[in-house]
XYZ file of C-alpha atoms in Angstrom:
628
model
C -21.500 33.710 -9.557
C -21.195 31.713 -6.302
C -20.820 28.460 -8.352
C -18.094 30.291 -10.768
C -16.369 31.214 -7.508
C -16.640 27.692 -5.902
C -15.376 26.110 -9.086
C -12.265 28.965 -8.466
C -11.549 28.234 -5.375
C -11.256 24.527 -5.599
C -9.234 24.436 -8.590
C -6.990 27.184 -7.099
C -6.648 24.406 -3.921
C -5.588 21.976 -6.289
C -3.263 23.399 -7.909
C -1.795 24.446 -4.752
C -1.739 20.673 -3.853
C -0.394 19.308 -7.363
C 2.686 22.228 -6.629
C 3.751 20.916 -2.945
C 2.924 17.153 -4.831
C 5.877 18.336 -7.254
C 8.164 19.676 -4.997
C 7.729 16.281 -3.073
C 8.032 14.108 -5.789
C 11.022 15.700 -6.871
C 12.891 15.648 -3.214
C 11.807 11.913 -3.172
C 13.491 11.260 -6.864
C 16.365 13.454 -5.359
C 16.777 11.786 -2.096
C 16.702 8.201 -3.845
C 20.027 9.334 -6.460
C 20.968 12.373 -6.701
C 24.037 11.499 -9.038
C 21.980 8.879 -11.003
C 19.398 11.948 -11.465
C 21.813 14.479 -12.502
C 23.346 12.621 -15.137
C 20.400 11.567 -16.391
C 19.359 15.023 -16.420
C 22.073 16.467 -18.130
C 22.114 13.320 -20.783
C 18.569 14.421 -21.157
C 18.676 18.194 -21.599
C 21.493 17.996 -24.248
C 19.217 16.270 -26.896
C 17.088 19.016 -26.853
C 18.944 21.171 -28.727
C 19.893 18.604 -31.619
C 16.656 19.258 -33.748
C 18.160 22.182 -34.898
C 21.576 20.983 -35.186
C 19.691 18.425 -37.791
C 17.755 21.325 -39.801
C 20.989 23.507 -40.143
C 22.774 20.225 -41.076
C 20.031 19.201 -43.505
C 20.130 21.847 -44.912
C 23.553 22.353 -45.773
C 23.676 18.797 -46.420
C 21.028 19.277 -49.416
C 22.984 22.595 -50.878
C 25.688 20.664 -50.824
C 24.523 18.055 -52.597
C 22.677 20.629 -55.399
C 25.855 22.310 -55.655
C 28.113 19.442 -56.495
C 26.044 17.803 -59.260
C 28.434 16.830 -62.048
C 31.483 17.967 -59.840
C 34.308 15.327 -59.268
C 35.119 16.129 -56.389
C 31.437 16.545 -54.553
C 32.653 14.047 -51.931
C 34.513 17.247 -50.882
C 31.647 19.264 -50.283
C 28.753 16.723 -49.158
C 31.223 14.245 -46.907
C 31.429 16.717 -43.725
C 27.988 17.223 -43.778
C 27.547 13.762 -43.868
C 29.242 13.403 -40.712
C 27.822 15.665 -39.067
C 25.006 14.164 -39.362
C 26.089 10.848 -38.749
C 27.946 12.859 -35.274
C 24.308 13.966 -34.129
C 22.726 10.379 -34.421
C 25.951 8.942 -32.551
C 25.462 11.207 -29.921
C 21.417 11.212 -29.720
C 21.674 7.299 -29.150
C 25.105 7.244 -26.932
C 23.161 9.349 -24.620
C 19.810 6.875 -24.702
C 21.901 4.556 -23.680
C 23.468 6.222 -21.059
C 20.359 7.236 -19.421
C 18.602 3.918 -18.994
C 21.214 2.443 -16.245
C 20.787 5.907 -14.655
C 17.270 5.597 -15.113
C 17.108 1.949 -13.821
C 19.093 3.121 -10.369
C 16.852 5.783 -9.315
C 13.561 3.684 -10.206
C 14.612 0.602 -8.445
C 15.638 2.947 -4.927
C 12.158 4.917 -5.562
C 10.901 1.193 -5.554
C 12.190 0.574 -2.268
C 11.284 3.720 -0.272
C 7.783 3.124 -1.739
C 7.274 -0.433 -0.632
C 8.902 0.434 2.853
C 6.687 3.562 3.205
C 3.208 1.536 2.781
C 4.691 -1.268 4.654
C 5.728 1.419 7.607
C 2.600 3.459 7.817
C 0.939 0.048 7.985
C 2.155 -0.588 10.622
C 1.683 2.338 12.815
C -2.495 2.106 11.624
C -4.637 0.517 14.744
C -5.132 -2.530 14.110
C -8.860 -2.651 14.247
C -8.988 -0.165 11.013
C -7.767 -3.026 9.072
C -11.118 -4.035 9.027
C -12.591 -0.844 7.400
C -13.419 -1.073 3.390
C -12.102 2.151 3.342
C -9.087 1.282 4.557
C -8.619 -1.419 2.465
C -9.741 0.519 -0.594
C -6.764 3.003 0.325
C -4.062 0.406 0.825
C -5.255 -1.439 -2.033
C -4.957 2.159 -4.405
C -1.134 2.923 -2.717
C -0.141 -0.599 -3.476
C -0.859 0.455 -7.364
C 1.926 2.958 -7.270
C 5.510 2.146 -7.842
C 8.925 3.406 -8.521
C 8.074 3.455 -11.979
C 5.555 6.169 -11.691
C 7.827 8.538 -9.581
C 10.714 8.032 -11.841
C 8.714 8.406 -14.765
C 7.019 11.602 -13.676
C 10.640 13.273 -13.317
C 11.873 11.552 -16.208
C 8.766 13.225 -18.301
C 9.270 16.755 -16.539
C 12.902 16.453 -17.544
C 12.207 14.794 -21.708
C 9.491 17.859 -21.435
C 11.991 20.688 -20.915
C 13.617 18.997 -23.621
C 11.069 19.012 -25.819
C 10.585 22.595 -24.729
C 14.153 23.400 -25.446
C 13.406 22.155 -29.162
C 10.108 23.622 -29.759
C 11.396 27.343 -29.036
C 14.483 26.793 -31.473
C 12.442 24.981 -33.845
C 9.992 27.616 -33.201
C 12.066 30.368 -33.586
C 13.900 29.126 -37.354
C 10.302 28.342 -38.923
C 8.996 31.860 -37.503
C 12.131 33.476 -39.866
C 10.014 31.390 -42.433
C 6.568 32.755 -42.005
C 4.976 32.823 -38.253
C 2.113 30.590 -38.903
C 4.794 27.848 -39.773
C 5.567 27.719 -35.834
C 1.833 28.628 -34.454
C -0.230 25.893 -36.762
C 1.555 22.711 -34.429
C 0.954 24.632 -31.479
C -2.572 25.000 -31.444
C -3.055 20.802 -32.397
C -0.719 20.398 -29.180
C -2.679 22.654 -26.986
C -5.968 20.881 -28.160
C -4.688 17.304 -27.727
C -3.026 18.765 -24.002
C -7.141 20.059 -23.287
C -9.052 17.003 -24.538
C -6.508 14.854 -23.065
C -7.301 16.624 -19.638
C -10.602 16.760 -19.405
C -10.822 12.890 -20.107
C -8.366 11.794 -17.846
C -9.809 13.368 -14.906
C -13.027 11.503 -15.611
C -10.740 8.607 -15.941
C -9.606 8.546 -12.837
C -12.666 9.548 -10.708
C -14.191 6.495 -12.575
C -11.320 4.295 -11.395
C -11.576 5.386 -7.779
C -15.107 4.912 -7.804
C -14.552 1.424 -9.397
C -12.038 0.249 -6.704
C -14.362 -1.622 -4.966
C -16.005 -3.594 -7.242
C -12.050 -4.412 -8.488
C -10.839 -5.045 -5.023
C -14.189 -7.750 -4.751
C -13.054 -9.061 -8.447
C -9.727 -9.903 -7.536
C -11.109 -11.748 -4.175
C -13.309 -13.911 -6.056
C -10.505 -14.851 -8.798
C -8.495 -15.662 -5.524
C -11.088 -18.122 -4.257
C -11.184 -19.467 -8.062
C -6.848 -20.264 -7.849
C -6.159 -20.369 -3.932
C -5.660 -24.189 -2.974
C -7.086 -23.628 0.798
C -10.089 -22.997 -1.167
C -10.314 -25.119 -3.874
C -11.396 -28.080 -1.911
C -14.684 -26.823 -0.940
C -14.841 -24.879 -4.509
C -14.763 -28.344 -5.863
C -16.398 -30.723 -3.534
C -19.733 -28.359 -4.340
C -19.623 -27.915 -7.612
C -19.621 -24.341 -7.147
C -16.863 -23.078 -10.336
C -19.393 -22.079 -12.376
C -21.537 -19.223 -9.739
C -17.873 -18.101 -9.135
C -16.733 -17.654 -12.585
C -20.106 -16.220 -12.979
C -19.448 -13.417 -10.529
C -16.382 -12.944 -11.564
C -17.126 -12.462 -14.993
C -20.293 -9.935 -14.174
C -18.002 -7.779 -12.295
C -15.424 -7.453 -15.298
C -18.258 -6.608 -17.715
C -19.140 -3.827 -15.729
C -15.901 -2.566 -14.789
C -15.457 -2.341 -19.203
C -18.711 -0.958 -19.681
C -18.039 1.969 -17.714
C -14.475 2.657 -19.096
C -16.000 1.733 -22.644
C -17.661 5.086 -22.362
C -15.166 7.186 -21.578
C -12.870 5.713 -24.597
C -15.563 6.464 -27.256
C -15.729 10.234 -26.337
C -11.949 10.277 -25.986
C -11.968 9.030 -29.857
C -14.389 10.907 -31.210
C -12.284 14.178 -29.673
C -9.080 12.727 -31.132
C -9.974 11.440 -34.745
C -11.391 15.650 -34.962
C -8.024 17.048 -33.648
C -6.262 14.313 -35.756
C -8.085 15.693 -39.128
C -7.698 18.866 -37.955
C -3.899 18.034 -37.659
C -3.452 16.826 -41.350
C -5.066 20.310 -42.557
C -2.763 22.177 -40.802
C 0.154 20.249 -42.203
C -1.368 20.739 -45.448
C -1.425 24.116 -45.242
C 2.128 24.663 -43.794
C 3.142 22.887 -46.833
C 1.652 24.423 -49.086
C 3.209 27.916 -47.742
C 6.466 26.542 -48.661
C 5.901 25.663 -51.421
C 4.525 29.335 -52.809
C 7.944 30.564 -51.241
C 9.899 28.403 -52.956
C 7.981 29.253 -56.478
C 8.497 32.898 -55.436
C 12.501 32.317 -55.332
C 12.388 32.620 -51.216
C 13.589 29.340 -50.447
C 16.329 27.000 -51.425
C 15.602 23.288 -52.325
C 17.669 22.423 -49.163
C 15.894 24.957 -46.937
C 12.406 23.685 -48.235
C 12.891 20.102 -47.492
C 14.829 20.929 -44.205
C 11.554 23.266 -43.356
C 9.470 19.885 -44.012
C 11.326 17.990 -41.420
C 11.575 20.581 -39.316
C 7.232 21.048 -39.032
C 6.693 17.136 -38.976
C 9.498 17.647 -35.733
C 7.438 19.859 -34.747
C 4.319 18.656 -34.731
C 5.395 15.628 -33.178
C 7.288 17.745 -30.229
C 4.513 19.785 -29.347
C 2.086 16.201 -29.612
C 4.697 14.784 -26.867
C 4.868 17.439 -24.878
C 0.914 17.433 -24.533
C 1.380 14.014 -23.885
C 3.949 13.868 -20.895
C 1.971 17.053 -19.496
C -1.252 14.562 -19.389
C 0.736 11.903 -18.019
C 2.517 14.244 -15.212
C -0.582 15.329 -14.429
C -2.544 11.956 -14.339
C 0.587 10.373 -11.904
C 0.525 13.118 -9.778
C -3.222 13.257 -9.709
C -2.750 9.551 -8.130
C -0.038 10.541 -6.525
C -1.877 13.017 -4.525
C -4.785 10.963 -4.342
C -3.745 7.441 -3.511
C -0.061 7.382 -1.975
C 0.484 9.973 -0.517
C -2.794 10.533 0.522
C -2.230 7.168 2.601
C 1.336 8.102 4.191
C -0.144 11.020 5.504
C -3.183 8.820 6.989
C -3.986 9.954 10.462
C -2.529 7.074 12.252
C -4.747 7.639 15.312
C -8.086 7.322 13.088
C -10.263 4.441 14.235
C -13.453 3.048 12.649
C -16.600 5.111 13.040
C -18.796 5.175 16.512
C -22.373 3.911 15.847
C -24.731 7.033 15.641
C -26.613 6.430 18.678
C -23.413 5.392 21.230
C -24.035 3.673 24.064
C -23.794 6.056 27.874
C -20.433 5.190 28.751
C -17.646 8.074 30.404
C -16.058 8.777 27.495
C -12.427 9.356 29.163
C -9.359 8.095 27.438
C -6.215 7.960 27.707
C -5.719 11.500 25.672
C -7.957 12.994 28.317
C -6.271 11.816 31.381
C -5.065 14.786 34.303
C -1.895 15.837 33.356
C -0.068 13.984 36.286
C -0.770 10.377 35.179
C 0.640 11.167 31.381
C 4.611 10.955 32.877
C 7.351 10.120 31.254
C 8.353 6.697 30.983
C 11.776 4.732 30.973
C 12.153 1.116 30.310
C 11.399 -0.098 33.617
C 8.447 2.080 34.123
C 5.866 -1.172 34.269
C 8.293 -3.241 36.377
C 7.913 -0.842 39.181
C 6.762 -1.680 42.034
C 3.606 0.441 41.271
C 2.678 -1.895 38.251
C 1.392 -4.829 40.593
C -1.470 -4.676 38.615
C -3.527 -4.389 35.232
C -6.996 -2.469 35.239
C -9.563 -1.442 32.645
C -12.160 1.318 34.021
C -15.958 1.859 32.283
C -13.757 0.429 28.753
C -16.411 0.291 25.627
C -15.247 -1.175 22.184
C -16.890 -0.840 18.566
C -15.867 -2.423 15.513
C -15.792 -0.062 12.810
C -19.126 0.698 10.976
C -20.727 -1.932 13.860
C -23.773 -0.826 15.782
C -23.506 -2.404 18.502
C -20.278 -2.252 21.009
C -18.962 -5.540 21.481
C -17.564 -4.689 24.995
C -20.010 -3.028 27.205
C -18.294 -0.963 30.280
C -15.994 -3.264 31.164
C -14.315 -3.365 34.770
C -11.425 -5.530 35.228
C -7.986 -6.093 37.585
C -5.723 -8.298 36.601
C -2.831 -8.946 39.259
C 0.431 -9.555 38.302
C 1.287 -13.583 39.160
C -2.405 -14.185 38.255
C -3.407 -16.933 35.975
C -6.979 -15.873 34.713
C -8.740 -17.469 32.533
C -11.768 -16.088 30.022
C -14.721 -18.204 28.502
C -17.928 -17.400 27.279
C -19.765 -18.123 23.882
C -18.390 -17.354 20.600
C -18.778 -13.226 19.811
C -18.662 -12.275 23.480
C -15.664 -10.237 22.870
C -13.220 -12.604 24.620
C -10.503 -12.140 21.938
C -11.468 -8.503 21.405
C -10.371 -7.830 25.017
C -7.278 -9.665 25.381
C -6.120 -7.399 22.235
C -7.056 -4.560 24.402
C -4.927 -5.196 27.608
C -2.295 -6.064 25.565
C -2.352 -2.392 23.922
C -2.814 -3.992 20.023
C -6.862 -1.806 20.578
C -7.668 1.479 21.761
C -11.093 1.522 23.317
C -13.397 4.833 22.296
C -14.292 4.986 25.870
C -13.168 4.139 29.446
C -9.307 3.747 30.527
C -6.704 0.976 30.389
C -4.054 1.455 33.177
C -0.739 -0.983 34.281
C -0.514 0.286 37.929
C -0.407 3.859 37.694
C 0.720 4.599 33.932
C -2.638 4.795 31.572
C -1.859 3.277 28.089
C -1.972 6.392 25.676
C -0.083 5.779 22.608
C 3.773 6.268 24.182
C 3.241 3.727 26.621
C 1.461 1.040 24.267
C 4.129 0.762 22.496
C 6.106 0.202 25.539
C 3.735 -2.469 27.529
C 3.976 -4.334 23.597
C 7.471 -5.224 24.960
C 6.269 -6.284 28.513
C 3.910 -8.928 26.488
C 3.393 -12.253 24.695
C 0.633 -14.315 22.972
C 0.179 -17.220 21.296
C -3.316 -15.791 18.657
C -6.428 -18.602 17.508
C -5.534 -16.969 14.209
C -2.031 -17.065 13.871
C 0.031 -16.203 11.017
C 2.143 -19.228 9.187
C 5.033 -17.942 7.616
C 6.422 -19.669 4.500
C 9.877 -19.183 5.687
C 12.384 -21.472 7.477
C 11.207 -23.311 10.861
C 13.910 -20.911 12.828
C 12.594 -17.709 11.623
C 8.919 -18.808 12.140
C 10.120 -19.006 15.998
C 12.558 -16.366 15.772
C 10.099 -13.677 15.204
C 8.760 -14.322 18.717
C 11.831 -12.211 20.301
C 14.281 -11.274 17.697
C 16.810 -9.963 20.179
C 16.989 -13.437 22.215
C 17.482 -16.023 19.144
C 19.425 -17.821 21.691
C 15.895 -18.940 23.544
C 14.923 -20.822 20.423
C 15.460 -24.461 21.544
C 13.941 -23.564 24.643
C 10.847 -22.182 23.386
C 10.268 -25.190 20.400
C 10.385 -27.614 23.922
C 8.375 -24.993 25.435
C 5.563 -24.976 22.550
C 5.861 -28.752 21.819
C 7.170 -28.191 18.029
C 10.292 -30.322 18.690
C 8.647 -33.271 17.711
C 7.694 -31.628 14.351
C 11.335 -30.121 13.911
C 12.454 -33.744 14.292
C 10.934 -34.563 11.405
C 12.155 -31.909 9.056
C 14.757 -32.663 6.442
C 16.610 -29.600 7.383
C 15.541 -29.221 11.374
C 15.079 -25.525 11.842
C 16.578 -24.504 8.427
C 13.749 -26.662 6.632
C 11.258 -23.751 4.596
C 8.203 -24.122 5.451
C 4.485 -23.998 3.189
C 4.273 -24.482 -0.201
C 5.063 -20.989 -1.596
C 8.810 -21.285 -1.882
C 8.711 -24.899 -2.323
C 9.114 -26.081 1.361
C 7.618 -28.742 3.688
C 4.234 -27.968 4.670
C 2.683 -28.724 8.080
C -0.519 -29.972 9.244
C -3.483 -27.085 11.304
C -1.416 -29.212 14.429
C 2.034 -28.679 13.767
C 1.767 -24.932 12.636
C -0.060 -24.629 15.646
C 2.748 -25.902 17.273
C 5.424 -23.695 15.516
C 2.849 -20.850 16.709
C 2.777 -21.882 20.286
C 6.823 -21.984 20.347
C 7.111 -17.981 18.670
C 4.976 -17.164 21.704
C 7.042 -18.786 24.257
C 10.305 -17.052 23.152
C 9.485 -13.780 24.576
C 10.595 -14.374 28.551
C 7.736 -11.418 29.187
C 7.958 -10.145 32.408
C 3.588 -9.378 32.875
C 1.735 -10.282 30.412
C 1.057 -13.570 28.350
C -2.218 -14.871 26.477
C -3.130 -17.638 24.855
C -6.315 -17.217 22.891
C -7.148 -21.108 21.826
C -3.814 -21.828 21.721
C -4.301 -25.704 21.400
C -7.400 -26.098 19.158
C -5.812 -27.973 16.524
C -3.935 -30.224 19.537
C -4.966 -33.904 19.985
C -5.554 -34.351 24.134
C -2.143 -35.650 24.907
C -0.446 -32.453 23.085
C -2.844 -29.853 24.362
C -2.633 -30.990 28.071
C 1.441 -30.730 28.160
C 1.300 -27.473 26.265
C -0.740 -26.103 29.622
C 1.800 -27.870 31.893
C 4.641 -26.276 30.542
C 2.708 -22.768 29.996
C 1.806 -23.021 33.727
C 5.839 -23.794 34.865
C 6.609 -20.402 32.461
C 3.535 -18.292 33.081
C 5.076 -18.374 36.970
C 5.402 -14.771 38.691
C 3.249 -13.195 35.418
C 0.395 -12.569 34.973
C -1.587 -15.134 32.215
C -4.904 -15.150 30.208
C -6.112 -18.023 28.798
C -9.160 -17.962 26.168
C -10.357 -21.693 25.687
C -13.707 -23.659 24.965
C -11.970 -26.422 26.794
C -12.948 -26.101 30.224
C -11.038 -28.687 31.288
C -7.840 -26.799 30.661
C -8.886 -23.940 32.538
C -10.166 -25.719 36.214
C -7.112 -24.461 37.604
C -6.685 -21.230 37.335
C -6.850 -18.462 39.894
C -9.703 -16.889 38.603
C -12.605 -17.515 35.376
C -13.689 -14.875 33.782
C -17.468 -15.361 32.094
C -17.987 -13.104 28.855
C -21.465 -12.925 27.850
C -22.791 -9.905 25.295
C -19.818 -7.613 25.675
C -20.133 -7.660 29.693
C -18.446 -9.967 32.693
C -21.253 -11.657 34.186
C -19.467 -14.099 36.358
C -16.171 -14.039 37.969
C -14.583 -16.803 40.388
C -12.603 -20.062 41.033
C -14.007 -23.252 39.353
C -15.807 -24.711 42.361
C -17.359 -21.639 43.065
C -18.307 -20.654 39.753
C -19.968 -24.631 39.558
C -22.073 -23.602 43.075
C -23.064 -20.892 41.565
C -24.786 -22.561 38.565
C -24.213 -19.742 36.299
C -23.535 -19.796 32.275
C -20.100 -21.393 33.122
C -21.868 -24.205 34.940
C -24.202 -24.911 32.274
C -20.938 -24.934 29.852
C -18.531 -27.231 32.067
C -21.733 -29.580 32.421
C -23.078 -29.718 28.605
C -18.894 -30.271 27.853
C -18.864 -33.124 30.820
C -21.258 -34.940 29.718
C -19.873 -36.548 26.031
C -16.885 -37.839 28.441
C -18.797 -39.375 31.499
């Protein structure tokens, strides 16, 4: 009884959840054309009342016809019958027509509010979730859904009141015939409607189960066509283990389907027989009431069309209920599943978390979480930048990768951070520029803690040049541009800034040249996109905070050394991190920061940082020695 009740219960929850997935859909279609959607509505609505326009013109039609054998003048009789008919199929494909550029607006605006929801919600996701499978999983199963499927699912709701609209009047003239005339299609429907049901929900928990193992196949038919790595796929030989893979993972992916699709045709070659029987014995009802002198020859063949309309109907509407349902179930499920994501969900802590205070910046005394104005970190107050006791996991990681962290930063201070590679030095520039939230510990400019309000403020107070930054196959101006949108003016000044006007000098097109190889442009060497990089971050004139995070590792000497010249005349009166292997480039800073295991273990000036004969002195030494 408890399981019957369970079973209850959750398919009473989803059908409360496929309702308010309606009602959401249909205020989406709405919102996207309402005038589009009305007319195609009404368009729409009106042909379901022509199959019985046919079967009382049919019939007549045929009378007609009987009546006026061997009369000269039958054109008299059959002609406006004719017409009529001839009216109904005008009208039934003047309105087809009418609905698809109807159809076409709404699907192409659904389209757009689609792609701009995933590409919003994205964007308000921490950054460190983009790492998550699961979160890649569910942007991968939102991208699937289009405009398509939320036009279609009103378009089918609407085409099945229609059908509706026929099957009760077709219904209701073959019931004046005999009532099993109208039940005998109905019960094929309803059975095609249940098998169809039960298989597609097994369809679909098999392709959410499966969108891994898709998500892996389309990575490894990347590697097998991307050109970045087709050099190395060649050089070793290696085609063959990927194609290998690849195909493995489609064979399964079939397999699994495979089984589904033989049930579904064993269950739909029965109702099919079952289907012809029942059309069989419709027919064979008529024809004992026409033998008995019940039916007219025009009746009886207008009663044949009418049950093979019939049949058909109540076989669509079945199908555009399965298909509703199946969209909406994905729907639900995959889109807006994701635009309802919790955009404050972060990867999962280890099990066993390290003993840190776990205060952030949620839990701070009510006096510190004030409001804020523009100027709120150019106060006098926001002389400097300090993380407290901060921790930091990777999702699904168990280990932290920052360990209770204590750091000031203040403002005019150049500060630069080495260490070995995985020490977390990247990982913590993200987090004082507000692109992380640590789980634990506190991150404050003067007195204002960054909870999410004022992270998206101190964004505007910063600027960075990334190791891993993004190359946009766009025009040279826009890939500099982006750095501060609102200042376009500061271009020139940045490109001299970042040392790309030597590589717009050499551009066809200067700044209006496209760049990569996607929309047929010029593309640059690792150098001069670094270069193009290094002048995006410059445009911002950030008042605090700038990093550069191996800003020059794809620099010969000569570039990289009056990169940090002019970085030094425009870091002046902020505050600046620099991340580099290159100790050379970092000897004069104010202070160097040592990162080793997720902890600061040394913190000075060069010389004393040398004296002391810590990690960085056994880096600046191993470094000196290829050049002495």
């Amino acid at each position: 009884m408890r399981d019957v009740n369970g079973k209850w219960k959750t398919w009473g929850l989803a059908a409360k959840e496929s309702i308010i997935a309606y009602f959401r859909t249909f205020a989406i279609v709405w919102r996207s054309g309402a005038l589009s959607l009305s007319g195609m509505m009404f368009f729409t609505l009106s042909l379901g009342v022509l199959p019985v326009g046919e079967f009382l013109v049919t019939e007549h039609l045929v009378n007609a016809i009987t009546a006026a054998i061997g009369d000269a003048n039958w054109w008299q009789q059959v002609i406006p019958w004719l017409l009529g008919l001839l009216g109904l199929q005008i009208y039934r494909t003047l309105a087809d027509q009418l609905r698809e550029p109807l159809r076409l607006n709404v699907r192409e605006n659904i389209e757009i509010w689609i792609s701009e929801g995933i590409a919003r919600k994205s964007n308000t996701i921490e950054l460190v979730e983009f790492q998550t499978p699961e979160f890649q999983n569910a942007l991968a199963r939102a991208r699937t859904m289009s405009g398509d499927e939320l036009e279609e699912i009103v378009w089918w709701i609407v085409d099945s009141i229609q059908q509706l609209i026929s099957v009760i009047a077709l219904g209701i003239v073959l019931w004046s015939l005999h009532p099993l005339l109208a039940l005998l299609p109905m019960v094929t429907g309803i059975a095609s409607w249940w098998s169809g049901s039960r298989f597609a929900v097994d369809t679909y928990s098999l392709d959410v189960e499966q969108t891994p193992q898709r998500r892996e196949r389309d990575a490894l038919e990347g590697i097998l066509t991307d050109r970045g790595a087709g050099k190395e796929v060649r050089l070793y030989q290696a085609q063959d283990l990927w194609i290998g893979r690849w195909r493995k993972l489609w064979k399964e992916l079939i397999e699994k389907q495979q089984v589904i699709e033989r049930h579904k045709f064993l269950a739909h070659l029965a109702i099919g027989i079952s289907r012809a029987l029942l059309y069989a014995g419709s027919l064979i009802l008529l024809l004992l009431a026409v033998f008995r002198g019940g039916l007219t020859v025009g009746k009886y063949i207008a009663a044949i069309n009418a049950i093979v309309n019939l049949d058909g109907i109540w076989d669509n509407v079945a199908g555009y209920f399965l298909l509703i349902a199946d969209e909406m179930r994905r729907l639900s499920g995959d889109l807006y599943s994701f635009l309802d994501r919790d955009t404050k969900t972060v990867g999962k802590e280890p099990s066993t978390p390290q003993k840190t205070p776990n205060l952030t910046a949620s839990q701070e005394p009510s006096h510190l979480n004030q409001e804020l104005d523009s100027d709120s970190f150019l106060k006098g107050t926001s002389s400097w930048l300090k993380i407290e006791n901060v921790s930091f996991f990777y999702p699904n990681a168990q280990e932290p990768v920052l360990r209770s962290v204590n750091l000031t930063l203040n403002k005019g201070e150049r500060v630069a951070l080495v260490g070995p590679n995985g020490a977390g030095k990247s990982t913590l520039a993200r987090l004082l520029l507000g692109l992380y939230r640590p789980q634990t510990g506190i991150i404050r400019v003067g007195d204002i803690p960054l909870n999410e309000e004022a992270r998206q403020q101190w964004l505007t107070h910063c600027s960075a040049v990334f190791q891993d930054f993004t190359c946009y196959h766009l025009t040279a101006r826009e890939n500099i541009i982006f750095g501060d949108l609102e200042h376009p003016e500061r271009m020139e000044v940045a490109s001299t800034a970042g040392g790309a006007v030597s590589v717009i000098d050499g551009l066809s097109a200067g700044y209006e040249t496209v760049l990569g190889p996607t929309f047929g442009g010029r593309d640059l060497s690792g150098g001069e996109w670094q270069r193009i990089a290094t002048a995006r971050g410059f445009m911002r004139e950030t008042p605090w905070l700038v990093v550069l995070d191996e800003p020059t590792a794809a620099l010969d000497p000569l570039a990289e050394q009056a990169i940090y010249e002019r970085f030094i005349q425009r870091s002046s009166g902020r505050t600046s991190l620099i991340i580099s292997h290159r100790l050379s480039s970092v000897r004069t800073c104010d202070r160097i920061l040592v990162l080793d295991n997720g902890t600061i273990v040394e913190d000075g000036d060069h010389e004393t940082l040398l004296a002391n004969d810590g990690l960085y002195a056994q880096f600046f030494r191993a470094q000196a020695q290829w050049y002495v």
